[in-house]
Short mmCIF file of N, CA, C and O in Angstrom, two decimals:
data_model
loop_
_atom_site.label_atom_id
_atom_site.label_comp_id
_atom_site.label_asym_id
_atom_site.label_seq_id
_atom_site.Cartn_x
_atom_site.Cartn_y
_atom_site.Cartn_z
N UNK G 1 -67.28 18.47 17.67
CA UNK G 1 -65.87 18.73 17.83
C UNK G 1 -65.61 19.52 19.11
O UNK G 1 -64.48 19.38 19.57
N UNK G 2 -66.68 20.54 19.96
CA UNK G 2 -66.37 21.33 20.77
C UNK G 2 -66.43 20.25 21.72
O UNK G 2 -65.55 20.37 22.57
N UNK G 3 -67.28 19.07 21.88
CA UNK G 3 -67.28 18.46 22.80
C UNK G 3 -66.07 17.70 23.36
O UNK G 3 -65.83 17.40 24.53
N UNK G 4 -65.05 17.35 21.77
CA UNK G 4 -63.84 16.72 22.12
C UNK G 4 -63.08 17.48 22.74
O UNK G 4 -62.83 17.10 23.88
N UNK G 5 -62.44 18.77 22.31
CA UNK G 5 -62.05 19.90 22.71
C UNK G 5 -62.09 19.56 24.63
O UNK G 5 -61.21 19.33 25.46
N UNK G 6 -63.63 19.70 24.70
CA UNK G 6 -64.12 19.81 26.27
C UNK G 6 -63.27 18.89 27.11
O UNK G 6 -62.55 19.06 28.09
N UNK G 7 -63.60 17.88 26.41
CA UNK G 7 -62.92 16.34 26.90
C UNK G 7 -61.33 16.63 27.01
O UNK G 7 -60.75 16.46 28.08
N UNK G 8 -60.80 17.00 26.06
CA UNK G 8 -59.49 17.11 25.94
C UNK G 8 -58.92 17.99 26.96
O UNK G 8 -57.92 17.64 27.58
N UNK G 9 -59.71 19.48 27.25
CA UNK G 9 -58.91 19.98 28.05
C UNK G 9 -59.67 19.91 29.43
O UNK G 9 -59.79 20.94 30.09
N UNK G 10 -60.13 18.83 29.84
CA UNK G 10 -60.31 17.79 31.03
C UNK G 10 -59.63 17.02 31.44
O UNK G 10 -59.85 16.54 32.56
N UNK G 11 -58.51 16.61 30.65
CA UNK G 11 -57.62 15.81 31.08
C UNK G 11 -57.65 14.54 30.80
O UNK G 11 -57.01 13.69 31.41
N UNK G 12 -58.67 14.25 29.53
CA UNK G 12 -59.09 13.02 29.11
C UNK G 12 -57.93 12.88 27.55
O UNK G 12 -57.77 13.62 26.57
N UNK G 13 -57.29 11.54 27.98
CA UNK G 13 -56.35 11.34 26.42
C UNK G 13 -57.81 11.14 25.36
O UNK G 13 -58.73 10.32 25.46
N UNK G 14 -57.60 12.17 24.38
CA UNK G 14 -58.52 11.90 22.94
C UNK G 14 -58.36 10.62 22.33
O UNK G 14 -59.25 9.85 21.97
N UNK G 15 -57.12 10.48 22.26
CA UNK G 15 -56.33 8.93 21.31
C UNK G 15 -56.54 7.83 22.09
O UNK G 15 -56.59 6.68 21.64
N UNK G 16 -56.69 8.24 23.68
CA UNK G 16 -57.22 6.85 24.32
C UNK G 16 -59.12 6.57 23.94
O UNK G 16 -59.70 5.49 23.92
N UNK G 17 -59.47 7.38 23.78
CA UNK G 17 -61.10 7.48 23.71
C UNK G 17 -61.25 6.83 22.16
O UNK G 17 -62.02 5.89 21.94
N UNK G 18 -60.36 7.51 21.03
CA UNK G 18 -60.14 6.56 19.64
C UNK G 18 -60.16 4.94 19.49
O UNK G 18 -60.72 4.03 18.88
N UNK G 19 -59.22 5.19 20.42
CA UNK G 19 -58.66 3.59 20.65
C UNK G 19 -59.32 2.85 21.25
O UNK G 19 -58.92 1.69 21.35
N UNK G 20 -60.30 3.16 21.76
CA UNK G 20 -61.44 1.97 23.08
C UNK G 20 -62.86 2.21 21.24
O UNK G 20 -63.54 1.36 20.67
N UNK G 21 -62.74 3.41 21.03
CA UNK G 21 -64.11 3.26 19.95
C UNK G 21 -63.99 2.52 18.99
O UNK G 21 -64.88 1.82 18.50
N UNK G 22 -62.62 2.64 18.57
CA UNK G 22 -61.88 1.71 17.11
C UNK G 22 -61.89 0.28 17.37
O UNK G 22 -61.91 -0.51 16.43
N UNK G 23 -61.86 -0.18 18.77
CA UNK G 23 -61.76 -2.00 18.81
C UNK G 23 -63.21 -1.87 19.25
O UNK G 23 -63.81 -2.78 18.67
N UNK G 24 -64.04 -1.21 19.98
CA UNK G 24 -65.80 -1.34 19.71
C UNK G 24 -65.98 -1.77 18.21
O UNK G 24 -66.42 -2.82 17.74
N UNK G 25 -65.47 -0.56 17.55
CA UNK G 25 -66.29 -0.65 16.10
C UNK G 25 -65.97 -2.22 15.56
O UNK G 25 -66.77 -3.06 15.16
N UNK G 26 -64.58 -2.31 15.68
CA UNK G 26 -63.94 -3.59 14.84
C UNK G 26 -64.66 -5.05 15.56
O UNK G 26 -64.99 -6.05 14.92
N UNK G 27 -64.80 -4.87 17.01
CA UNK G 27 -65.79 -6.48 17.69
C UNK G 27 -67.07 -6.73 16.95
O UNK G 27 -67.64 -7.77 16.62
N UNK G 28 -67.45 -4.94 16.73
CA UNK G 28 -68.85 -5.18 16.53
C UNK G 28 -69.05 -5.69 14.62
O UNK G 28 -69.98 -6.30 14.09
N UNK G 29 -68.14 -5.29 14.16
CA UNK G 29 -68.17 -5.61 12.72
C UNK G 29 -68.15 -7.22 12.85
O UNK G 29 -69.04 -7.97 12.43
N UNK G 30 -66.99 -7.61 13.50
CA UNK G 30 -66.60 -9.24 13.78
C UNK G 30 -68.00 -10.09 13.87
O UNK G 30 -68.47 -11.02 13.21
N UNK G 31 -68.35 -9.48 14.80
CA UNK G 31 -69.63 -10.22 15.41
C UNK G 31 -70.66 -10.40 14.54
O UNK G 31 -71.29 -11.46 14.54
N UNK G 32 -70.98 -9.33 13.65
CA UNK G 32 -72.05 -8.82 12.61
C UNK G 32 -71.51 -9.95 11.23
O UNK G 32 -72.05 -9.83 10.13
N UNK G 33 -70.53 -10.88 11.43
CA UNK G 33 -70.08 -11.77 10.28
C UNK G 33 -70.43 -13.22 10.90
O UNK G 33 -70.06 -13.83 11.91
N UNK G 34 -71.41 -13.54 9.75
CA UNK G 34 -72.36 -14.67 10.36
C UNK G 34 -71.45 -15.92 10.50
O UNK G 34 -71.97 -17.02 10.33
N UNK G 35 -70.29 -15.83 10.77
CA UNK G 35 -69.29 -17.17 11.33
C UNK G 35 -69.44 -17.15 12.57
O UNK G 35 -69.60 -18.19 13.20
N UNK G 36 -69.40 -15.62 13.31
CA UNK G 36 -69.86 -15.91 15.21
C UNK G 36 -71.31 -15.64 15.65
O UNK G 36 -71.68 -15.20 16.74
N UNK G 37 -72.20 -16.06 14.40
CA UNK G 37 -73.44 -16.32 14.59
C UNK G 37 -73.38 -18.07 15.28
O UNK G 37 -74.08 -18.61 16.13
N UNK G 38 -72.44 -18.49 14.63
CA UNK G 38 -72.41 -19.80 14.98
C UNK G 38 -71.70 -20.18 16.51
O UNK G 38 -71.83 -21.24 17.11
N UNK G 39 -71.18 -19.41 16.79
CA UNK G 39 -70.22 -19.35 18.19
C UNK G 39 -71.03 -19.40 19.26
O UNK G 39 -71.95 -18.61 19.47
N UNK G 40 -70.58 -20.71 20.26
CA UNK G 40 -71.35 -20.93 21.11
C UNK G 40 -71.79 -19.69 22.43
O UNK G 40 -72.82 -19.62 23.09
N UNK G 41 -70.22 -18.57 22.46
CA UNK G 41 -70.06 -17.69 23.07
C UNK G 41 -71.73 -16.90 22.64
O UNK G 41 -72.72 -16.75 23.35
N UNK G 42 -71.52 -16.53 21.25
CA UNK G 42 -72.51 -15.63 20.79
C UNK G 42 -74.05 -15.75 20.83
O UNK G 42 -74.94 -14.92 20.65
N UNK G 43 -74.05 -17.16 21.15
CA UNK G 43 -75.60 -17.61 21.26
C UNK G 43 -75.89 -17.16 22.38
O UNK G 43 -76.55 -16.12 22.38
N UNK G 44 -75.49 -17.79 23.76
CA UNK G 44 -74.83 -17.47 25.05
C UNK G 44 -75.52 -16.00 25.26
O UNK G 44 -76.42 -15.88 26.09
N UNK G 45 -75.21 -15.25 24.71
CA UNK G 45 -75.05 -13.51 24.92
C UNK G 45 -76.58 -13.07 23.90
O UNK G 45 -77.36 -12.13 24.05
N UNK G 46 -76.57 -14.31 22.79
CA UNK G 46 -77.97 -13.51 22.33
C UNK G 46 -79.13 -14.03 23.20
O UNK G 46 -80.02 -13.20 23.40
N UNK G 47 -79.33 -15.49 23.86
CA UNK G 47 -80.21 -15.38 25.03
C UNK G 47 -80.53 -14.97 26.22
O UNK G 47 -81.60 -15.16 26.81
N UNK G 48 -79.06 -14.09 26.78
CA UNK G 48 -79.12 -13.30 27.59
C UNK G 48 -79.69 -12.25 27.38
O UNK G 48 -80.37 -11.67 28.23
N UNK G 49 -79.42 -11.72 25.85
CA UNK G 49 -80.38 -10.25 25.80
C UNK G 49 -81.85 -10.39 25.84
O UNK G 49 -82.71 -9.71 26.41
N UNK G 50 -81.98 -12.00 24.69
CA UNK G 50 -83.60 -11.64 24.52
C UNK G 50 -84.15 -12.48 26.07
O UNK G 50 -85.12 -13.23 25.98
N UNK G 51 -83.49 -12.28 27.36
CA UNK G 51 -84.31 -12.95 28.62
C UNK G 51 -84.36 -11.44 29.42
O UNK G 51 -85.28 -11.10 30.16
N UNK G 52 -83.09 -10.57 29.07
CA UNK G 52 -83.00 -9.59 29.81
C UNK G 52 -84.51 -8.61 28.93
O UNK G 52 -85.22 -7.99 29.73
N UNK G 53 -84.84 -8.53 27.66
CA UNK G 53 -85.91 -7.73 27.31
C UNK G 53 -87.26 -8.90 27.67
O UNK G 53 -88.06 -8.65 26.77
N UNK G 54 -87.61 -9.55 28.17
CA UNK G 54 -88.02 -10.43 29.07
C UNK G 54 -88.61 -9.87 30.27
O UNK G 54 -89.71 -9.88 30.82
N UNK G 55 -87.57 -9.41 30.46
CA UNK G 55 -87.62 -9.18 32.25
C UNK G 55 -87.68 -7.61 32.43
O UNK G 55 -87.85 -7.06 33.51
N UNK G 56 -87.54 -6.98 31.27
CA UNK G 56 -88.04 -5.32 31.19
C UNK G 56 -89.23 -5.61 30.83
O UNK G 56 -90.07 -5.38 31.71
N UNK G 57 -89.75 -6.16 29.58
CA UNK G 57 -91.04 -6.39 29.68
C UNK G 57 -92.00 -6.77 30.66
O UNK G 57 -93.21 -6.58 30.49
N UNK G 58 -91.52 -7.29 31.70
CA UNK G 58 -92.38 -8.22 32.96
C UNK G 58 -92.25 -7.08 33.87
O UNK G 58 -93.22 -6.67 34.52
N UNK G 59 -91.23 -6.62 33.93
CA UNK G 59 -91.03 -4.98 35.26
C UNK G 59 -91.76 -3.80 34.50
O UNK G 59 -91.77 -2.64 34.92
N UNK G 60 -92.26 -4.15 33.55
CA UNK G 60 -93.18 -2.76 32.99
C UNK G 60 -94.51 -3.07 33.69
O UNK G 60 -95.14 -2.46 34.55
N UNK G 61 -94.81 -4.51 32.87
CA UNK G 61 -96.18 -4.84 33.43
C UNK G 61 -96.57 -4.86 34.76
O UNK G 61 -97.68 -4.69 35.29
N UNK G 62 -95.14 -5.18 35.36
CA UNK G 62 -95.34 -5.16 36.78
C UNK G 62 -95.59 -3.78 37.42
O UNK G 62 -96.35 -3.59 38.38
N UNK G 63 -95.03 -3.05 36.92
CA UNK G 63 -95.05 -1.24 37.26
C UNK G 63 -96.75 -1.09 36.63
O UNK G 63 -97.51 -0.65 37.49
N UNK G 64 -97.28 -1.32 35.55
CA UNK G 64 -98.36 -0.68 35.10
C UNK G 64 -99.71 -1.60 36.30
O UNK G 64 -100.82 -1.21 36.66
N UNK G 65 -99.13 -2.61 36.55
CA UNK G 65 -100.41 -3.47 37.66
C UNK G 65 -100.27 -2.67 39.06
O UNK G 65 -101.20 -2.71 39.87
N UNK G 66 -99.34 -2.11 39.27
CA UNK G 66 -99.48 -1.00 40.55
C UNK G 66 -99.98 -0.02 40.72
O UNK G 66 -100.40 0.41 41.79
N UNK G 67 -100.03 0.75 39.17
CA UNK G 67 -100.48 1.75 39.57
C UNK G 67 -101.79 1.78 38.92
O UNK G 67 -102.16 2.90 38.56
N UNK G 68 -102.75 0.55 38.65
CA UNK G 68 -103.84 0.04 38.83
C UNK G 68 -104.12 -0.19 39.79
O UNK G 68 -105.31 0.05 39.98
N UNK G 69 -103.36 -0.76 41.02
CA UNK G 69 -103.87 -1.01 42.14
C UNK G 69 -104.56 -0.01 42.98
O UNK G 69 -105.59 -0.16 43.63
N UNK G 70 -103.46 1.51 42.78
CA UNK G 70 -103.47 2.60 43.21
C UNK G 70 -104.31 2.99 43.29
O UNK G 70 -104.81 3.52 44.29
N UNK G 71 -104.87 2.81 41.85
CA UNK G 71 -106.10 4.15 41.33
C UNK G 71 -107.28 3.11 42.04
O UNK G 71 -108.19 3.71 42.60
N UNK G 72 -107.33 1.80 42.07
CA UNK G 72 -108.25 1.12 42.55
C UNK G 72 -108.86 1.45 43.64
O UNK G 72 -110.05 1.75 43.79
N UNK G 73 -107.62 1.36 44.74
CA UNK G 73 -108.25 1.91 45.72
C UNK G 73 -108.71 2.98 45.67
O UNK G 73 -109.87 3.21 46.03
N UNK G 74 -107.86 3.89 45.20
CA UNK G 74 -108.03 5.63 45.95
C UNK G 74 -109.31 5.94 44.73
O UNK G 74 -109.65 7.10 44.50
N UNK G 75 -109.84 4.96 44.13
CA UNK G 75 -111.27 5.23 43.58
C UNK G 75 -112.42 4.49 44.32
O UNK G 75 -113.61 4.67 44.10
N UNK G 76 -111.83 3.52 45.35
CA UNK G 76 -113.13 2.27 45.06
C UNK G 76 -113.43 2.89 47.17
O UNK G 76 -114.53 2.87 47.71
N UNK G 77 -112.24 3.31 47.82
CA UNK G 77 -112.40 3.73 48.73
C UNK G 77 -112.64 4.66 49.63
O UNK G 77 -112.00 5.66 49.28
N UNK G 78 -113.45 4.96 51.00
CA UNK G 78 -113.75 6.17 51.09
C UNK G 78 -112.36 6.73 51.60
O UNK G 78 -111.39 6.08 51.99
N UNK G 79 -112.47 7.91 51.50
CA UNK G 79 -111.17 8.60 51.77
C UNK G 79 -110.51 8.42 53.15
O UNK G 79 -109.38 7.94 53.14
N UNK G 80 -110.97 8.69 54.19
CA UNK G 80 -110.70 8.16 55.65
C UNK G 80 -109.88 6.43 55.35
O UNK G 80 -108.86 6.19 56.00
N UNK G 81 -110.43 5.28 54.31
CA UNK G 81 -109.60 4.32 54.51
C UNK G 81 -108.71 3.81 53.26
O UNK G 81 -108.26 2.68 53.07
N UNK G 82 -108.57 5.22 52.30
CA UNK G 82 -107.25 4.97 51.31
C UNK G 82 -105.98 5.00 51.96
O UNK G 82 -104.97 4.76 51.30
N UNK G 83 -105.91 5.35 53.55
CA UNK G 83 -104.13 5.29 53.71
C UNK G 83 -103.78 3.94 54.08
O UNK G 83 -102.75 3.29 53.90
N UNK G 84 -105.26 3.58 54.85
CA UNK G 84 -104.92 2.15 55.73
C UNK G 84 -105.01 0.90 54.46
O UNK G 84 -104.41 -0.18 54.35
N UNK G 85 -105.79 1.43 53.79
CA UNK G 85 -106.02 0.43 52.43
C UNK G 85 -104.75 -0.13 51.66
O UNK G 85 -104.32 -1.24 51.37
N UNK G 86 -104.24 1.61 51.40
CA UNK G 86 -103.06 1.40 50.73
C UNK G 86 -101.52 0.62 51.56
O UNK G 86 -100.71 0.07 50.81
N UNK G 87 -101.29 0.65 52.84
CA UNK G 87 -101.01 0.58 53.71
C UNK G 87 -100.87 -1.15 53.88
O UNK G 87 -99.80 -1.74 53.96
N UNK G 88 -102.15 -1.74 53.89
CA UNK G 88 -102.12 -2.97 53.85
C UNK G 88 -101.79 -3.18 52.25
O UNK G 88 -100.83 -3.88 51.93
N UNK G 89 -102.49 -2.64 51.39
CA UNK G 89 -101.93 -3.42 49.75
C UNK G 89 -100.18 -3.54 49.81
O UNK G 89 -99.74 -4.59 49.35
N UNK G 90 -99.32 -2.71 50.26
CA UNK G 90 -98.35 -2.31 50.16
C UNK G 90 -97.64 -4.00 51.16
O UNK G 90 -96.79 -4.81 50.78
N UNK G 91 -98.36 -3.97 52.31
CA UNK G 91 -97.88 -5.44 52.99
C UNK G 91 -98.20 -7.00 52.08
O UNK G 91 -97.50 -8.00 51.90
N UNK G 92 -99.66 -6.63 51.64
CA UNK G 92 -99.41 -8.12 50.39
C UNK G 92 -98.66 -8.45 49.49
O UNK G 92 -98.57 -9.57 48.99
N UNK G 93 -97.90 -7.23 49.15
CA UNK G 93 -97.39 -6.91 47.86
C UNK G 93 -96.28 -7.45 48.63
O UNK G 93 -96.15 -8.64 48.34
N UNK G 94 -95.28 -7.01 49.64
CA UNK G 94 -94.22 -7.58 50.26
C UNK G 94 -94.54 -9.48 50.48
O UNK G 94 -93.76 -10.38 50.19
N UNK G 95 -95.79 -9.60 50.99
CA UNK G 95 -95.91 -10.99 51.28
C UNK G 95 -95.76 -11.65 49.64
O UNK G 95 -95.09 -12.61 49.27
N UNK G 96 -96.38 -11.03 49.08
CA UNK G 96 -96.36 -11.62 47.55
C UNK G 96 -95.03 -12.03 46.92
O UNK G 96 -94.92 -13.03 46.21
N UNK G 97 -93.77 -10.99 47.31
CA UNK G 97 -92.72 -10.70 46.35
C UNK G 97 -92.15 -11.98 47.09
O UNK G 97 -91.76 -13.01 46.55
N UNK G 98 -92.20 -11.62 48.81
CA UNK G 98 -91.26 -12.84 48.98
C UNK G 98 -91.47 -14.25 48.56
O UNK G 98 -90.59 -15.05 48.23
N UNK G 99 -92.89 -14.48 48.60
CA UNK G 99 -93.40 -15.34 48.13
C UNK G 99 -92.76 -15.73 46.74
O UNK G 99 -92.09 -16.76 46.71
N UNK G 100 -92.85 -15.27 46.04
CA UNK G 100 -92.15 -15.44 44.81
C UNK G 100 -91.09 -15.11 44.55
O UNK G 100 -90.67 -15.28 43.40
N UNK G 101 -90.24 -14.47 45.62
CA UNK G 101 -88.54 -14.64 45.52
C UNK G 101 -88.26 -16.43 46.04
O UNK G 101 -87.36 -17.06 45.50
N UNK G 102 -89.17 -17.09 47.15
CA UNK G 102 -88.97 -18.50 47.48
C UNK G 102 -89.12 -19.65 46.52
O UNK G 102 -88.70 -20.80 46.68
N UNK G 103 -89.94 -19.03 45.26
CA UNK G 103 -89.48 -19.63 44.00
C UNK G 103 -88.70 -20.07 43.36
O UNK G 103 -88.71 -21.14 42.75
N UNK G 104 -87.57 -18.94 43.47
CA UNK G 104 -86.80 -18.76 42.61
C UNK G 104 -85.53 -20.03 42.94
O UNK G 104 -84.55 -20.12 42.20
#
């Protein structure tokens, strides 16, 4: 409640903040009624989510194969050539991405 308070004497309408949560709540009830399970809209939006957790999944793996690369070097190399090492990994990795942005 102190937080509304906060809000309120910020200059934020309370009854406008009601009113955006009250038609949230009511879409989301709508939606949760297995008639716009059938809605072509709703399919639409559920393969967008499960491509978008897809593609967090693939940018994790992609984040955890880097900083394998990392430790690779700065374990497998002598110290004098972890900058140049890393240095060039960092240019394949660019040749790579574009490479596979020309995919797309």
């Amino acid at each position: 409640m102190d937080n509304l308070k906060f809000v309120q004497h910020g200059g934020i309408r309370i009854d406008f903040a009601f009113n955006h949560l009250e038609r949230i709540a009511q879409a989301r009830h709508e939606i949760e009624d297995e008639s716009y399970k059938d809605n072509a809209l709703y399919k639409y939006h559920e393969e967008k989510a499960k491509l978008t957790l897809q593609i967090d999944e693939l940018l994790a793996k992609a984040e955890k194969q880097k900083n394998e690369i990392h430790d690779f070097i700065t374990t497998k190399y002598d110290e004098g050539l972890i900058r140049t090492t890393l240095l060039l990994s960092e240019a394949m990795e660019l040749i790579a991405n574009n490479a596979g942005a020309s995919l797309l």
